[in-house]
Short mmCIF file of C-alpha atoms in Angstrom, two decimals:
data_model
loop_
_atom_site.label_atom_id
_atom_site.label_comp_id
_atom_site.label_asym_id
_atom_site.label_seq_id
_atom_site.Cartn_x
_atom_site.Cartn_y
_atom_site.Cartn_z
CA UNK A 1 31.21 5.28 -2.62
CA UNK A 2 34.60 4.23 -4.03
CA UNK A 3 35.27 1.05 -5.87
CA UNK A 4 37.27 -0.06 -2.85
CA UNK A 5 34.22 0.33 -0.60
CA UNK A 6 32.14 -1.66 -3.25
CA UNK A 7 34.69 -4.34 -3.11
CA UNK A 8 34.48 -4.56 0.74
CA UNK A 9 30.65 -4.88 0.60
CA UNK A 10 30.90 -7.56 -2.03
CA UNK A 11 33.39 -9.53 0.09
CA UNK A 12 30.99 -9.30 3.20
CA UNK A 13 28.10 -10.47 1.08
CA UNK A 14 30.03 -13.33 -0.27
CA UNK A 15 31.24 -14.39 3.21
CA UNK A 16 27.52 -14.49 4.51
CA UNK A 17 26.30 -16.44 1.44
CA UNK A 18 28.98 -18.93 1.88
CA UNK A 19 28.14 -19.40 5.70
CA UNK A 20 25.07 -21.83 6.10
CA UNK A 21 25.20 -20.98 9.79
CA UNK A 22 24.96 -17.29 9.38
CA UNK A 23 22.43 -15.70 11.85
CA UNK A 24 19.85 -13.06 11.30
CA UNK A 25 21.92 -9.86 12.11
CA UNK A 26 24.83 -11.05 9.69
CA UNK A 27 22.27 -11.77 6.89
CA UNK A 28 20.47 -8.25 7.50
CA UNK A 29 23.71 -6.59 7.39
CA UNK A 30 24.82 -8.32 4.11
CA UNK A 31 21.30 -7.32 2.73
CA UNK A 32 22.17 -3.64 3.56
CA UNK A 33 25.47 -4.10 1.80
CA UNK A 34 23.65 -5.42 -1.24
CA UNK A 35 21.16 -2.53 -1.33
CA UNK A 36 24.02 0.02 -1.03
CA UNK A 37 26.06 -1.90 -3.86
CA UNK A 38 22.81 -1.92 -6.09
CA UNK A 39 22.29 1.75 -5.59
CA UNK A 40 25.84 2.56 -6.67
CA UNK A 41 25.54 0.50 -9.69
CA UNK A 42 22.29 2.13 -10.55
CA UNK A 43 23.89 5.52 -10.12
CA UNK A 44 26.73 4.51 -12.48
CA UNK A 45 24.10 3.18 -14.95
CA UNK A 46 22.29 6.46 -14.90
CA UNK A 47 25.43 8.37 -15.61
CA UNK A 48 26.27 6.04 -18.56
CA UNK A 49 22.79 6.51 -19.91
CA UNK A 50 23.27 10.17 -19.64
CA UNK A 51 26.46 9.82 -21.63
CA UNK A 52 24.92 7.61 -24.11
CA UNK A 53 22.05 10.01 -24.72
CA UNK A 54 24.50 12.62 -25.94
CA UNK A 55 25.76 10.52 -28.63
CA UNK A 56 23.02 8.27 -29.88
CA UNK A 57 20.01 9.53 -31.91
CA UNK A 58 17.79 6.83 -30.46
CA UNK A 59 19.21 6.26 -26.98
CA UNK A 60 16.30 3.96 -25.77
CA UNK A 61 17.14 1.46 -28.51
CA UNK A 62 20.76 1.40 -27.53
CA UNK A 63 19.99 1.10 -23.94
CA UNK A 64 17.72 -1.73 -24.60
CA UNK A 65 20.38 -3.53 -26.62
CA UNK A 66 23.12 -3.15 -24.19
CA UNK A 67 20.97 -3.92 -20.98
CA UNK A 68 19.01 -6.71 -22.84
CA UNK A 69 15.74 -5.08 -21.61
CA UNK A 70 12.62 -3.89 -23.18
CA UNK A 71 12.18 -0.43 -24.71
CA UNK A 72 9.78 0.29 -22.01
CA UNK A 73 12.26 -0.40 -19.28
CA UNK A 74 14.89 1.41 -21.31
CA UNK A 75 12.61 4.40 -21.26
CA UNK A 76 12.13 4.30 -17.53
CA UNK A 77 15.87 4.01 -17.03
CA UNK A 78 16.45 7.05 -19.19
CA UNK A 79 13.81 9.01 -17.26
CA UNK A 80 15.59 8.09 -14.12
CA UNK A 81 18.95 9.30 -15.55
CA UNK A 82 17.22 12.65 -16.59
CA UNK A 83 15.85 13.20 -13.01
CA UNK A 84 19.20 12.47 -11.48
CA UNK A 85 20.86 14.96 -13.78
CA UNK A 86 18.35 17.75 -12.45
CA UNK A 87 18.77 16.75 -8.86
CA UNK A 88 22.63 16.37 -8.19
CA UNK A 89 21.86 15.82 -4.42
CA UNK A 90 19.77 12.70 -5.23
CA UNK A 91 22.53 11.61 -7.56
CA UNK A 92 25.13 11.81 -4.89
CA UNK A 93 22.91 10.02 -2.29
CA UNK A 94 22.20 7.29 -4.67
CA UNK A 95 26.00 6.98 -5.48
CA UNK A 96 26.58 6.81 -1.72
CA UNK A 97 24.03 4.11 -1.19
CA UNK A 98 22.02 6.26 0.97
CA UNK A 99 18.73 6.07 -1.27
CA UNK A 100 17.52 3.66 -3.84
CA UNK A 101 16.50 3.82 -7.43
CA UNK A 102 12.94 3.64 -6.29
CA UNK A 103 13.30 6.98 -4.39
CA UNK A 104 14.49 8.49 -7.69
CA UNK A 105 11.58 7.12 -9.55
CA UNK A 106 9.13 8.64 -7.11
CA UNK A 107 10.71 11.91 -7.98
CA UNK A 108 10.23 11.12 -11.63
CA UNK A 109 6.56 10.21 -11.13
CA UNK A 110 5.81 13.49 -9.11
CA UNK A 111 7.52 15.71 -11.55
CA UNK A 112 5.18 14.45 -14.34
CA UNK A 113 2.29 15.79 -12.37
CA UNK A 114 3.46 19.43 -12.70
CA UNK A 115 4.38 21.80 -15.44
CA UNK A 116 6.47 24.91 -15.88
CA UNK A 117 7.42 26.85 -12.81
CA UNK A 118 5.68 24.34 -10.46
CA UNK A 119 7.83 21.70 -11.82
CA UNK A 120 10.96 23.71 -11.32
CA UNK A 121 9.85 24.48 -7.74
CA UNK A 122 9.27 20.97 -7.17
CA UNK A 123 12.75 20.09 -8.37
CA UNK A 124 14.16 22.59 -6.09
CA UNK A 125 12.28 21.31 -3.01
CA UNK A 126 13.31 17.61 -3.90
CA UNK A 127 17.03 18.75 -3.50
CA UNK A 128 16.23 19.92 0.10
CA UNK A 129 14.41 16.58 0.92
CA UNK A 130 17.40 14.23 0.24
CA UNK A 131 18.05 13.58 3.93
CA UNK A 132 14.24 12.77 4.22
CA UNK A 133 14.68 10.21 1.45
CA UNK A 134 17.53 8.71 3.07
CA UNK A 135 15.65 8.10 6.25
CA UNK A 136 12.37 6.94 4.55
CA UNK A 137 11.08 3.96 2.60
CA UNK A 138 10.08 4.60 -0.90
CA UNK A 139 6.44 4.47 0.01
CA UNK A 140 7.06 7.22 2.94
CA UNK A 141 9.07 9.46 0.54
CA UNK A 142 6.26 9.27 -2.02
CA UNK A 143 3.75 10.22 0.29
CA UNK A 144 5.97 13.39 1.22
CA UNK A 145 6.44 14.16 -2.31
CA UNK A 146 2.60 14.04 -2.88
CA UNK A 147 2.31 16.64 0.00
CA UNK A 148 4.72 18.88 -1.62
CA UNK A 149 2.88 18.58 -4.97
CA UNK A 150 -0.30 19.42 -3.30
CA UNK A 151 1.34 22.51 -1.60
CA UNK A 152 2.52 23.62 -5.03
CA UNK A 153 -0.72 23.18 -6.69
CA UNK A 154 -2.54 24.95 -3.90
CA UNK A 155 -5.96 23.84 -5.21
CA UNK A 156 -9.05 23.36 -3.41
CA UNK A 157 -10.64 19.93 -2.89
CA UNK A 158 -13.09 20.44 -5.70
CA UNK A 159 -10.60 21.70 -8.11
CA UNK A 160 -8.35 18.65 -7.45
CA UNK A 161 -11.36 16.26 -7.97
CA UNK A 162 -12.16 18.14 -11.18
CA UNK A 163 -8.45 17.52 -12.33
CA UNK A 164 -8.75 13.90 -11.29
CA UNK A 165 -11.90 13.36 -13.38
CA UNK A 166 -9.94 14.70 -16.37
CA UNK A 167 -7.38 12.00 -15.84
CA UNK A 168 -9.78 9.18 -15.81
CA UNK A 169 -8.59 6.46 -18.31
CA UNK A 170 -8.90 2.89 -19.24
CA UNK A 171 -6.49 1.00 -21.38
CA UNK A 172 -6.44 -2.47 -22.66
CA UNK A 173 -3.89 -4.65 -24.50
CA UNK A 174 -3.07 -8.38 -25.26
CA UNK A 175 0.28 -9.62 -23.95
CA UNK A 176 2.62 -12.00 -25.35
CA UNK A 177 0.90 -14.99 -23.58
CA UNK A 178 -2.44 -14.16 -25.24
CA UNK A 179 -4.05 -12.79 -22.13
CA UNK A 180 -6.21 -9.71 -22.58
CA UNK A 181 -5.13 -7.16 -19.97
CA UNK A 182 -7.00 -3.98 -18.57
CA UNK A 183 -5.64 -1.17 -16.60
CA UNK A 184 -7.72 1.74 -15.20
CA UNK A 185 -7.22 5.00 -13.55
CA UNK A 186 -10.30 6.58 -11.85
CA UNK A 187 -11.24 9.67 -9.73
CA UNK A 188 -11.91 8.99 -5.93
CA UNK A 189 -15.67 9.13 -6.29
CA UNK A 190 -15.74 6.64 -9.05
CA UNK A 191 -13.25 4.56 -7.24
CA UNK A 192 -15.27 4.24 -4.17
CA UNK A 193 -18.38 3.07 -6.15
CA UNK A 194 -16.38 0.51 -8.27
CA UNK A 195 -14.68 -0.83 -5.14
CA UNK A 196 -17.78 -1.24 -3.35
CA UNK A 197 -19.49 -3.06 -6.25
CA UNK A 198 -16.52 -5.27 -6.83
CA UNK A 199 -16.22 -6.23 -3.07
CA UNK A 200 -19.78 -6.98 -2.88
CA UNK A 201 -19.78 -9.00 -5.96
CA UNK A 202 -16.92 -10.99 -4.52
CA UNK A 203 -18.76 -11.71 -1.31
CA UNK A 204 -22.07 -12.62 -3.04
CA UNK A 205 -20.62 -14.73 -5.68
CA UNK A 206 -17.84 -16.64 -4.09
CA UNK A 207 -18.66 -16.93 -0.33
CA UNK A 208 -19.77 -20.55 -0.82
CA UNK A 209 -17.81 -21.79 -3.79
CA UNK A 210 -14.91 -20.44 -5.86
CA UNK A 211 -14.58 -20.78 -9.59
CA UNK A 212 -12.63 -23.75 -11.15
CA UNK A 213 -8.74 -23.21 -11.43
CA UNK A 214 -8.78 -20.83 -8.32
CA UNK A 215 -5.20 -20.64 -7.08
CA UNK A 216 -4.42 -21.79 -3.37
CA UNK A 217 -2.09 -18.84 -2.70
CA UNK A 218 -4.19 -16.47 -0.60
CA UNK A 219 -2.84 -13.26 -2.48
CA UNK A 220 -3.22 -14.70 -5.98
CA UNK A 221 -6.73 -16.07 -4.84
CA UNK A 222 -7.81 -12.45 -4.07
CA UNK A 223 -6.63 -11.28 -7.47
CA UNK A 224 -8.39 -14.24 -9.11
CA UNK A 225 -11.80 -13.82 -7.48
CA UNK A 226 -11.70 -9.98 -8.13
CA UNK A 227 -11.12 -10.60 -12.09
CA UNK A 228 -13.91 -12.98 -12.07
CA UNK A 229 -16.24 -10.88 -10.08
CA UNK A 230 -15.31 -7.88 -12.54
CA UNK A 231 -16.11 -10.00 -15.53
CA UNK A 232 -19.43 -11.10 -13.93
CA UNK A 233 -20.36 -7.37 -13.43
CA UNK A 234 -19.63 -6.42 -16.88
CA UNK A 235 -21.64 -9.25 -18.27
CA UNK A 236 -24.44 -8.45 -16.02
CA UNK A 237 -24.50 -11.88 -14.47
CA UNK A 238 -23.42 -10.82 -10.75
CA UNK A 239 -26.90 -11.08 -9.74
CA UNK A 240 -28.89 -8.41 -7.76
CA UNK A 241 -28.37 -9.45 -4.26
CA UNK A 242 -25.98 -6.77 -3.52
CA UNK A 243 -26.65 -3.35 -4.89
CA UNK A 244 -22.98 -2.09 -4.33
CA UNK A 245 -23.93 0.97 -2.50
CA UNK A 246 -20.87 2.31 -0.64
CA UNK A 247 -21.14 2.19 2.97
CA UNK A 248 -19.58 5.02 4.89
CA UNK A 249 -18.14 4.65 8.41
CA UNK A 250 -18.00 7.71 10.52
CA UNK A 251 -15.30 7.16 13.18
CA UNK A 252 -15.46 9.17 16.45
CA UNK A 253 -12.22 8.66 18.38
CA UNK A 254 -13.22 9.63 22.02
CA UNK A 255 -9.51 9.26 23.32
CA UNK A 256 -8.89 12.94 22.86
CA UNK A 257 -10.87 15.28 25.32
CA UNK A 258 -13.08 17.83 23.82
CA UNK A 259 -10.92 20.63 22.49
CA UNK A 260 -7.75 18.41 23.02
CA UNK A 261 -6.81 18.23 19.47
CA UNK A 262 -9.28 15.89 17.83
CA UNK A 263 -10.52 16.80 14.38
CA UNK A 264 -14.07 15.42 15.02
CA UNK A 265 -15.57 12.48 13.17
CA UNK A 266 -13.56 10.97 10.43
CA UNK A 267 -15.54 9.33 7.40
CA UNK A 268 -13.80 6.19 6.26
CA UNK A 269 -14.20 4.13 3.22
CA UNK A 270 -12.45 1.01 1.86
CA UNK A 271 -9.85 2.84 -0.28
CA UNK A 272 -7.28 5.49 0.62
CA UNK A 273 -8.75 8.52 -1.09
CA UNK A 274 -9.83 12.12 -0.36
CA UNK A 275 -13.13 13.57 -1.39
CA UNK A 276 -14.10 17.33 -1.05
CA UNK A 277 -16.53 18.13 1.75
CA UNK A 278 -19.42 19.30 -0.46
CA UNK A 279 -19.20 16.03 -2.70
CA UNK A 280 -18.86 13.92 0.38
CA UNK A 281 -22.11 15.52 1.85
CA UNK A 282 -23.86 14.67 -1.30
CA UNK A 283 -22.60 10.99 -1.28
CA UNK A 284 -23.48 10.62 2.44
CA UNK A 285 -27.08 11.96 1.64
CA UNK A 286 -27.68 8.99 -0.70
CA UNK A 287 -25.65 6.08 0.96
CA UNK A 288 -25.37 4.25 4.16
CA UNK A 289 -23.66 5.84 7.21
CA UNK A 290 -22.64 3.86 10.27
CA UNK A 291 -21.15 5.47 13.28
CA UNK A 292 -18.31 3.85 15.32
CA UNK A 293 -16.98 5.27 18.50
CA UNK A 294 -13.57 4.27 19.65
CA UNK A 295 -11.46 5.12 22.74
CA UNK A 296 -7.93 4.09 23.44
CA UNK A 297 -7.91 0.96 21.37
CA UNK A 298 -11.58 -0.05 22.31
CA UNK A 299 -14.63 0.11 20.31
CA UNK A 300 -17.09 1.81 22.63
CA UNK A 301 -20.08 1.77 20.25
CA UNK A 302 -20.72 0.35 16.92
CA UNK A 303 -24.17 -0.79 15.28
CA UNK A 304 -25.04 -4.45 15.02
CA UNK A 305 -24.25 -7.57 16.90
CA UNK A 306 -20.58 -7.68 17.85
CA UNK A 307 -20.43 -10.90 19.92
CA UNK A 308 -21.44 -14.14 18.09
CA UNK A 309 -19.86 -16.68 20.49
CA UNK A 310 -19.51 -20.15 19.00
CA UNK A 311 -22.59 -19.80 16.87
CA UNK A 312 -20.51 -19.14 13.72
CA UNK A 313 -16.76 -18.96 12.71
CA UNK A 314 -17.25 -16.25 10.24
CA UNK A 315 -17.45 -12.62 11.43
CA UNK A 316 -20.45 -10.67 10.38
CA UNK A 317 -20.45 -7.34 8.73
CA UNK A 318 -21.10 -5.34 12.06
CA UNK A 319 -17.76 -6.84 13.44
CA UNK A 320 -15.92 -5.87 10.20
CA UNK A 321 -17.36 -2.48 10.43
CA UNK A 322 -16.51 -1.92 14.04
CA UNK A 323 -12.82 -3.08 13.63
CA UNK A 324 -12.50 -0.66 10.68
CA UNK A 325 -12.80 2.06 13.23
CA UNK A 326 -9.52 1.00 14.73
CA UNK A 327 -7.52 -0.41 11.79
CA UNK A 328 -6.77 1.07 8.38
CA UNK A 329 -4.54 -1.93 7.46
CA UNK A 330 -3.24 -5.28 8.46
CA UNK A 331 -2.50 -5.21 12.34
CA UNK A 332 0.93 -6.85 11.90
CA UNK A 333 3.62 -4.12 12.33
CA UNK A 334 4.97 -2.64 9.21
CA UNK A 335 2.31 -4.29 6.87
CA UNK A 336 0.28 -1.91 4.60
CA UNK A 337 -2.39 -4.19 3.24
CA UNK A 338 -5.43 -2.27 3.52
CA UNK A 339 -8.18 -3.35 5.92
CA UNK A 340 -10.69 -4.41 3.43
CA UNK A 341 -8.23 -6.87 2.02
CA UNK A 342 -7.62 -8.55 5.45
CA UNK A 343 -9.24 -11.50 7.12
CA UNK A 344 -10.47 -11.42 10.77
CA UNK A 345 -8.29 -13.90 12.75
CA UNK A 346 -9.48 -15.59 15.81
CA UNK A 347 -6.68 -14.66 18.53
CA UNK A 348 -7.87 -17.95 20.31
CA UNK A 349 -8.26 -20.09 17.31
CA UNK A 350 -11.70 -21.41 16.37
CA UNK A 351 -10.46 -24.98 16.41
CA UNK A 352 -9.29 -24.41 20.06
CA UNK A 353 -12.60 -23.22 21.28
CA UNK A 354 -12.28 -19.53 20.33
CA UNK A 355 -15.29 -17.31 20.01
CA UNK A 356 -16.36 -15.13 17.22
CA UNK A 357 -16.45 -12.06 19.59
CA UNK A 358 -15.06 -8.65 18.71
CA UNK A 359 -12.31 -8.98 21.41
CA UNK A 360 -11.16 -12.20 19.86
CA UNK A 361 -10.79 -10.90 16.25
CA UNK A 362 -7.80 -9.19 14.49
CA UNK A 363 -7.51 -7.91 10.99
CA UNK A 364 -4.54 -9.63 9.30
CA UNK A 365 -3.65 -9.76 5.49
CA UNK A 366 -3.69 -13.25 3.77
CA UNK A 367 0.09 -13.67 3.91
CA UNK A 368 0.38 -12.88 7.71
CA UNK A 369 -2.66 -15.08 8.38
CA UNK A 370 -0.90 -17.88 6.79
CA UNK A 371 2.27 -17.16 8.92
CA UNK A 372 0.13 -17.33 12.09
CA UNK A 373 -1.50 -20.64 11.07
CA UNK A 374 1.37 -22.47 9.33
CA UNK A 375 4.66 -20.87 10.41
CA UNK A 376 4.63 -20.68 14.17
CA UNK A 377 3.83 -17.03 14.59
CA UNK A 378 1.87 -16.18 17.97
CA UNK A 379 -0.31 -13.19 18.28
CA UNK A 380 -1.73 -11.89 21.66
CA UNK A 381 -3.82 -8.94 22.63
CA UNK A 382 -3.95 -6.78 25.66
CA UNK A 383 -7.10 -5.14 27.11
CA UNK A 384 -6.63 -2.16 24.89
CA UNK A 385 -5.54 -4.09 21.78
CA UNK A 386 -1.96 -3.81 22.56
CA UNK A 387 -0.44 -6.41 20.15
CA UNK A 388 2.38 -8.82 21.07
CA UNK A 389 3.91 -10.89 18.20
CA UNK A 390 6.14 -13.73 19.01
CA UNK A 391 8.22 -15.18 16.12
CA UNK A 392 9.54 -18.68 15.89
CA UNK A 393 13.04 -17.59 16.61
CA UNK A 394 11.95 -16.04 20.02
CA UNK A 395 11.96 -12.49 18.74
CA UNK A 396 8.98 -10.38 20.29
CA UNK A 397 7.50 -7.34 18.73
CA UNK A 398 4.97 -5.08 20.66
CA UNK A 399 2.69 -2.35 19.69
CA UNK A 400 0.53 0.06 21.69
CA UNK A 401 -3.28 0.47 21.09
CA UNK A 402 -4.29 0.97 17.25
CA UNK A 403 -4.83 4.55 16.48
CA UNK A 404 -6.08 5.91 13.20
CA UNK A 405 -5.00 9.58 12.17
CA UNK A 406 -8.01 11.62 10.97
CA UNK A 407 -8.14 12.14 7.19
#
């Protein structure tokens, strides 16, 4: 983009910001303008950092001083600059506002997973994916890059698991506020076990009463409870009511006819990971397996009691397990909050006589659950769980029956 194009976008943004009566289309267009301007600025900053790196012995310190940022952020900015220097197609796209700095950072992260010739080939492939980046969100582009990395590595599932186990790490530090922080990176098998223990601890410890100082914001509340549950597990005071064994859900999608393209049963767990077949067989041999059969958005079979009527407001484990066969995340279109972090919302509200039956329950994240209850969002379900979402401004969004792709 030229400076003139930047100026035009800045003028449009200013006009919308100064118009208290601006409608949604104008605001969205201004947000696109702002995104494109920011991308152009990020491209210029990356170029300046490249120039600075040629004349400074310690460029990160100079970057931090000029940008008034931390050394860690300065290092991230320099890595972005280096990536753009290796991928001129991405650099041009960023300067034109077609992609964002987040897309470039995804390339940087991906390149760190490879060495030598594999890394060089990865960079070449990235240049061929510029149009893909321009049409995708950062998350979507990151997944595509992960696919390219797996193709380059050409490793078996067990080789990948071995490599992942070698990368297991835990780091701790104390921040400027005196808070002790912990960050962990675990292989999928360990992650499944830890997630199960943590989720079970949250349910058993805090189903009746939450700790003092628990925040009211639903997202922060989940983080708060997870932190306290982890502390109790480490202390050994989480109790023995929940063993924390992972439960595997074998989902059979009967929508496809036999031989019509279905990949057979899919094994599902609370976190989005892949486990080699042999290791999976060993895990299933020692843990609980529940079969769920779905067809065209409807649960055809699932173990346990699925209709509770007015006997209780809270959904039971069988209902959560059954709906996991249909949903991998929040049912609201575009939301990626994973299923096990969602609440089961009553389509016909409990206070309005709604029943705790499977066909009246819908998984929604805490943020969207609050929108439904407090911001006038209206959700309706069709006979095959087709979702109709009506927003307060009259906008209507529709989806077809939920479908989950086999892993």
